[in-house]
Amino acid sequence: MSDSNSRLVYSTDSGRIDEPKQSVERPKGDGIVRIQRQTSGRKGKGVCLITGIDASDDDLTRLAAELKKKCGCGGSVKDGIIEIQGDKRDLIKSLLEAKGMKVKLAGG
């Protein structure tokens, strides 16, 4: 059998190799938490985006869970940005200021 005519059909030398996940470094903010309302790409449904919180992903998840519970709505954490469903900017601002954060309402 000639090597130029053979094809590799199955090999145990390689397979699914899980790459170690690297934590993505988020840019450091200026210490101001910004709350922005966004509807684009969401079929008209508004969400509040909370950016500028310098915390680990676990801390952001805990904070998002607390905000969702106090606001009585859903939400998620994506790429270091907390998304809260609905227009609850004033309530979120008062809750974050009670935690000692400097908060600004961004956007329109």
Short mmCIF file of N, CA and C in Angstrom, two decimals:
data_model
loop_
_atom_site.label_atom_id
_atom_site.label_comp_id
_atom_site.label_asym_id
_atom_site.label_seq_id
_atom_site.Cartn_x
_atom_site.Cartn_y
_atom_site.Cartn_z
N MET A 1 0.85 -1.18 0.00
CA MET A 1 0.00 0.00 0.00
C MET A 1 0.89 1.24 0.00
N SER A 2 0.57 2.19 -0.81
CA SER A 2 1.37 3.39 -0.99
C SER A 2 0.92 4.47 0.00
N ASP A 3 1.88 5.23 0.56
CA ASP A 3 1.55 6.30 1.51
C ASP A 3 0.85 7.48 0.84
N SER A 4 1.12 7.72 -0.44
CA SER A 4 0.51 8.86 -1.11
C SER A 4 -0.97 8.63 -1.38
N ASN A 5 -1.39 7.38 -1.33
CA ASN A 5 -2.76 7.05 -1.65
C ASN A 5 -3.60 6.81 -0.39
N SER A 6 -3.00 6.82 0.82
CA SER A 6 -3.74 6.51 2.03
C SER A 6 -4.26 7.78 2.70
N ARG A 7 -5.41 7.64 3.34
CA ARG A 7 -5.99 8.75 4.09
C ARG A 7 -6.17 8.32 5.54
N LEU A 8 -5.97 9.25 6.44
CA LEU A 8 -6.18 8.98 7.86
C LEU A 8 -7.68 9.04 8.13
N VAL A 9 -8.23 7.93 8.61
CA VAL A 9 -9.66 7.88 8.87
C VAL A 9 -9.93 8.12 10.34
N TYR A 10 -9.13 7.53 11.21
CA TYR A 10 -9.37 7.67 12.64
C TYR A 10 -8.03 7.62 13.35
N SER A 11 -7.87 8.46 14.34
CA SER A 11 -6.65 8.47 15.12
C SER A 11 -6.98 8.79 16.56
N THR A 12 -6.25 8.16 17.49
CA THR A 12 -6.43 8.45 18.90
C THR A 12 -5.38 9.44 19.40
N ASP A 13 -4.54 9.93 18.49
CA ASP A 13 -3.48 10.85 18.89
C ASP A 13 -4.03 12.21 19.31
N SER A 14 -5.11 12.63 18.71
CA SER A 14 -5.67 13.93 19.07
C SER A 14 -7.16 13.79 19.23
N GLY A 15 -7.77 14.80 19.78
CA GLY A 15 -9.20 14.78 20.00
C GLY A 15 -9.62 16.13 20.52
N ARG A 16 -10.60 16.13 21.33
CA ARG A 16 -11.06 17.38 21.93
C ARG A 16 -10.07 17.79 23.01
N ILE A 17 -9.43 18.86 22.77
CA ILE A 17 -8.47 19.37 23.74
C ILE A 17 -9.05 20.66 24.31
N ASP A 18 -9.37 20.63 25.60
CA ASP A 18 -9.93 21.81 26.24
C ASP A 18 -8.83 22.81 26.53
N GLU A 19 -8.96 23.96 25.93
CA GLU A 19 -8.00 25.04 26.18
C GLU A 19 -8.35 25.66 27.53
N PRO A 20 -7.38 26.00 28.33
CA PRO A 20 -7.69 26.68 29.59
C PRO A 20 -8.29 28.05 29.29
N LYS A 21 -9.40 28.35 29.97
CA LYS A 21 -10.07 29.63 29.73
C LYS A 21 -9.26 30.75 30.36
N GLN A 22 -9.04 31.78 29.58
CA GLN A 22 -8.31 32.93 30.07
C GLN A 22 -9.31 34.00 30.45
N SER A 23 -9.09 34.61 31.58
CA SER A 23 -9.98 35.68 31.99
C SER A 23 -9.68 36.92 31.16
N VAL A 24 -10.72 37.50 30.62
CA VAL A 24 -10.56 38.67 29.77
C VAL A 24 -10.40 39.89 30.67
N GLU A 25 -9.35 40.64 30.43
CA GLU A 25 -9.12 41.86 31.20
C GLU A 25 -10.04 42.95 30.69
N ARG A 26 -10.90 43.42 31.57
CA ARG A 26 -11.76 44.53 31.19
C ARG A 26 -11.03 45.83 31.47
N PRO A 27 -11.28 46.83 30.65
CA PRO A 27 -10.61 48.10 30.90
C PRO A 27 -11.06 48.70 32.22
N LYS A 28 -10.14 49.31 32.94
CA LYS A 28 -10.47 49.92 34.22
C LYS A 28 -11.30 51.16 33.98
N GLY A 29 -12.34 51.32 34.76
CA GLY A 29 -13.22 52.47 34.61
C GLY A 29 -12.67 53.68 35.36
N ASP A 30 -13.44 54.74 35.36
CA ASP A 30 -13.03 55.96 36.04
C ASP A 30 -13.66 56.05 37.42
N GLY A 31 -14.23 54.95 37.91
CA GLY A 31 -14.81 54.94 39.25
C GLY A 31 -16.26 55.38 39.27
N ILE A 32 -16.82 55.65 38.11
CA ILE A 32 -18.21 56.09 38.04
C ILE A 32 -19.03 54.98 37.39
N VAL A 33 -20.10 54.58 38.05
CA VAL A 33 -21.01 53.57 37.52
C VAL A 33 -22.03 54.28 36.65
N ARG A 34 -22.20 53.81 35.43
CA ARG A 34 -23.14 54.45 34.50
C ARG A 34 -24.31 53.52 34.23
N ILE A 35 -25.51 54.10 34.26
CA ILE A 35 -26.74 53.36 33.98
C ILE A 35 -27.33 53.93 32.71
N GLN A 36 -27.50 53.07 31.72
CA GLN A 36 -27.96 53.50 30.40
C GLN A 36 -29.17 52.67 30.00
N ARG A 37 -30.16 53.30 29.37
CA ARG A 37 -31.33 52.59 28.86
C ARG A 37 -31.10 52.29 27.40
N GLN A 38 -31.39 51.04 26.99
CA GLN A 38 -31.16 50.65 25.60
C GLN A 38 -32.32 49.81 25.10
N THR A 39 -32.72 50.08 23.85
CA THR A 39 -33.77 49.28 23.23
C THR A 39 -33.32 48.69 21.91
N SER A 40 -32.19 49.14 21.36
CA SER A 40 -31.79 48.71 20.02
C SER A 40 -31.45 47.22 20.00
N GLY A 41 -31.98 46.54 18.99
CA GLY A 41 -31.73 45.12 18.83
C GLY A 41 -32.49 44.24 19.79
N ARG A 42 -33.50 44.80 20.47
CA ARG A 42 -34.25 44.02 21.46
C ARG A 42 -35.75 44.04 21.17
N LYS A 43 -36.11 44.30 19.92
CA LYS A 43 -37.51 44.32 19.49
C LYS A 43 -38.34 45.30 20.31
N GLY A 44 -37.77 46.45 20.64
CA GLY A 44 -38.49 47.49 21.37
C GLY A 44 -38.52 47.32 22.86
N LYS A 45 -38.03 46.21 23.37
CA LYS A 45 -38.01 45.99 24.82
C LYS A 45 -36.81 46.73 25.41
N GLY A 46 -37.05 47.51 26.43
CA GLY A 46 -35.97 48.29 27.03
C GLY A 46 -35.26 47.54 28.14
N VAL A 47 -33.96 47.74 28.22
CA VAL A 47 -33.16 47.20 29.33
C VAL A 47 -32.27 48.32 29.86
N CYS A 48 -31.87 48.19 31.09
CA CYS A 48 -30.91 49.11 31.69
C CYS A 48 -29.56 48.42 31.72
N LEU A 49 -28.55 49.06 31.14
CA LEU A 49 -27.19 48.54 31.14
C LEU A 49 -26.41 49.24 32.23
N ILE A 50 -25.79 48.48 33.11
CA ILE A 50 -25.01 49.04 34.20
C ILE A 50 -23.55 48.72 33.92
N THR A 51 -22.74 49.75 33.68
CA THR A 51 -21.33 49.57 33.35
C THR A 51 -20.47 50.33 34.34
N GLY A 52 -19.20 49.99 34.36
CA GLY A 52 -18.23 50.73 35.18
C GLY A 52 -18.02 50.17 36.57
N ILE A 53 -18.54 48.99 36.85
CA ILE A 53 -18.34 48.38 38.18
C ILE A 53 -17.09 47.53 38.10
N ASP A 54 -16.06 47.91 38.87
CA ASP A 54 -14.81 47.14 38.90
C ASP A 54 -14.95 46.04 39.94
N ALA A 55 -15.38 44.86 39.49
CA ALA A 55 -15.56 43.72 40.38
C ALA A 55 -15.37 42.46 39.56
N SER A 56 -15.19 41.35 40.27
CA SER A 56 -15.02 40.07 39.59
C SER A 56 -16.37 39.61 39.04
N ASP A 57 -16.33 38.60 38.18
CA ASP A 57 -17.56 38.09 37.58
C ASP A 57 -18.51 37.54 38.63
N ASP A 58 -17.97 36.89 39.67
CA ASP A 58 -18.82 36.36 40.73
C ASP A 58 -19.52 37.48 41.49
N ASP A 59 -18.78 38.57 41.78
CA ASP A 59 -19.38 39.70 42.48
C ASP A 59 -20.45 40.37 41.64
N LEU A 60 -20.18 40.47 40.32
CA LEU A 60 -21.18 41.07 39.42
C LEU A 60 -22.44 40.21 39.37
N THR A 61 -22.26 38.89 39.37
CA THR A 61 -23.42 37.99 39.34
C THR A 61 -24.25 38.15 40.61
N ARG A 62 -23.56 38.26 41.76
CA ARG A 62 -24.28 38.45 43.03
C ARG A 62 -25.02 39.78 43.06
N LEU A 63 -24.34 40.84 42.59
CA LEU A 63 -24.97 42.16 42.56
C LEU A 63 -26.17 42.17 41.62
N ALA A 64 -26.03 41.52 40.46
CA ALA A 64 -27.13 41.46 39.51
C ALA A 64 -28.32 40.71 40.11
N ALA A 65 -28.05 39.63 40.83
CA ALA A 65 -29.14 38.88 41.46
C ALA A 65 -29.86 39.74 42.50
N GLU A 66 -29.09 40.51 43.26
CA GLU A 66 -29.70 41.38 44.27
C GLU A 66 -30.55 42.48 43.60
N LEU A 67 -30.03 43.08 42.53
CA LEU A 67 -30.77 44.13 41.83
C LEU A 67 -32.04 43.58 41.20
N LYS A 68 -31.95 42.37 40.61
CA LYS A 68 -33.12 41.77 40.00
C LYS A 68 -34.20 41.50 41.05
N LYS A 69 -33.77 41.06 42.22
CA LYS A 69 -34.74 40.76 43.29
C LYS A 69 -35.41 42.04 43.78
N LYS A 70 -34.61 43.11 43.97
CA LYS A 70 -35.18 44.38 44.47
C LYS A 70 -36.06 45.05 43.43
N CYS A 71 -35.71 44.91 42.15
CA CYS A 71 -36.51 45.53 41.07
C CYS A 71 -37.70 44.67 40.68
N GLY A 72 -37.65 43.40 41.01
CA GLY A 72 -38.74 42.51 40.66
C GLY A 72 -38.80 42.21 39.17
N CYS A 73 -37.63 42.04 38.56
CA CYS A 73 -37.60 41.78 37.11
C CYS A 73 -36.41 40.89 36.79
N GLY A 74 -36.26 40.55 35.53
CA GLY A 74 -35.18 39.68 35.09
C GLY A 74 -33.96 40.46 34.66
N GLY A 75 -32.94 39.74 34.27
CA GLY A 75 -31.72 40.37 33.79
C GLY A 75 -30.61 39.35 33.66
N SER A 76 -29.41 39.85 33.31
CA SER A 76 -28.27 38.95 33.14
C SER A 76 -26.98 39.75 33.25
N VAL A 77 -25.86 39.02 33.22
CA VAL A 77 -24.53 39.64 33.20
C VAL A 77 -23.83 39.14 31.95
N LYS A 78 -23.39 40.07 31.09
CA LYS A 78 -22.68 39.72 29.87
C LYS A 78 -21.47 40.61 29.72
N ASP A 79 -20.30 40.01 29.65
CA ASP A 79 -19.04 40.73 29.42
C ASP A 79 -18.82 41.86 30.41
N GLY A 80 -19.15 41.63 31.67
CA GLY A 80 -18.91 42.64 32.69
C GLY A 80 -19.95 43.74 32.74
N ILE A 81 -21.04 43.59 31.98
CA ILE A 81 -22.12 44.57 31.95
C ILE A 81 -23.37 43.90 32.51
N ILE A 82 -23.98 44.54 33.50
CA ILE A 82 -25.21 44.00 34.08
C ILE A 82 -26.39 44.55 33.28
N GLU A 83 -27.27 43.66 32.82
CA GLU A 83 -28.48 44.05 32.10
C GLU A 83 -29.67 43.76 32.99
N ILE A 84 -30.49 44.79 33.23
CA ILE A 84 -31.72 44.64 34.01
C ILE A 84 -32.88 44.98 33.09
N GLN A 85 -33.87 44.10 33.03
CA GLN A 85 -35.00 44.31 32.12
C GLN A 85 -35.89 45.44 32.62
N GLY A 86 -36.40 46.23 31.68
CA GLY A 86 -37.31 47.32 32.00
C GLY A 86 -36.56 48.60 32.28
N ASP A 87 -37.31 49.69 32.43
CA ASP A 87 -36.71 51.00 32.71
C ASP A 87 -36.78 51.25 34.21
N LYS A 88 -35.79 50.82 34.93
CA LYS A 88 -35.75 50.95 36.39
C LYS A 88 -34.53 51.79 36.81
N ARG A 89 -34.15 52.76 35.99
CA ARG A 89 -32.91 53.50 36.24
C ARG A 89 -32.90 54.21 37.59
N ASP A 90 -34.01 54.85 37.96
CA ASP A 90 -34.02 55.61 39.21
C ASP A 90 -33.90 54.69 40.43
N LEU A 91 -34.58 53.54 40.38
CA LEU A 91 -34.49 52.58 41.48
C LEU A 91 -33.09 51.99 41.58
N ILE A 92 -32.50 51.63 40.43
CA ILE A 92 -31.15 51.07 40.42
C ILE A 92 -30.15 52.10 40.93
N LYS A 93 -30.33 53.35 40.53
CA LYS A 93 -29.43 54.41 40.98
C LYS A 93 -29.47 54.55 42.49
N SER A 94 -30.66 54.56 43.07
CA SER A 94 -30.75 54.70 44.53
C SER A 94 -30.17 53.49 45.25
N LEU A 95 -30.36 52.28 44.69
CA LEU A 95 -29.81 51.07 45.31
C LEU A 95 -28.29 51.07 45.27
N LEU A 96 -27.71 51.47 44.14
CA LEU A 96 -26.25 51.48 44.02
C LEU A 96 -25.62 52.60 44.85
N GLU A 97 -26.30 53.75 44.94
CA GLU A 97 -25.78 54.83 45.78
C GLU A 97 -25.80 54.44 47.25
N ALA A 98 -26.78 53.63 47.65
CA ALA A 98 -26.84 53.14 49.04
C ALA A 98 -25.65 52.23 49.35
N LYS A 99 -25.08 51.61 48.30
CA LYS A 99 -23.90 50.76 48.48
C LYS A 99 -22.61 51.58 48.45
N GLY A 100 -22.72 52.90 48.28
CA GLY A 100 -21.54 53.76 48.31
C GLY A 100 -20.89 53.95 46.95
N MET A 101 -21.61 53.68 45.87
CA MET A 101 -21.04 53.85 44.52
C MET A 101 -21.42 55.21 43.98
N LYS A 102 -20.56 55.75 43.13
CA LYS A 102 -20.82 57.01 42.45
C LYS A 102 -21.54 56.67 41.15
N VAL A 103 -22.79 57.13 41.00
CA VAL A 103 -23.64 56.70 39.89
C VAL A 103 -24.04 57.88 39.03
N LYS A 104 -24.04 57.67 37.71
CA LYS A 104 -24.54 58.66 36.76
C LYS A 104 -25.52 57.98 35.82
N LEU A 105 -26.57 58.72 35.43
CA LEU A 105 -27.49 58.23 34.40
C LEU A 105 -26.93 58.67 33.06
N ALA A 106 -26.63 57.72 32.20
CA ALA A 106 -26.02 58.01 30.90
C ALA A 106 -27.07 57.86 29.81
N GLY A 107 -26.87 58.51 28.71
CA GLY A 107 -27.77 58.38 27.58
C GLY A 107 -29.05 59.17 27.77
N GLY A 108 -30.03 58.87 26.92
CA GLY A 108 -31.27 59.64 26.93
C GLY A 108 -32.36 59.07 27.72
#
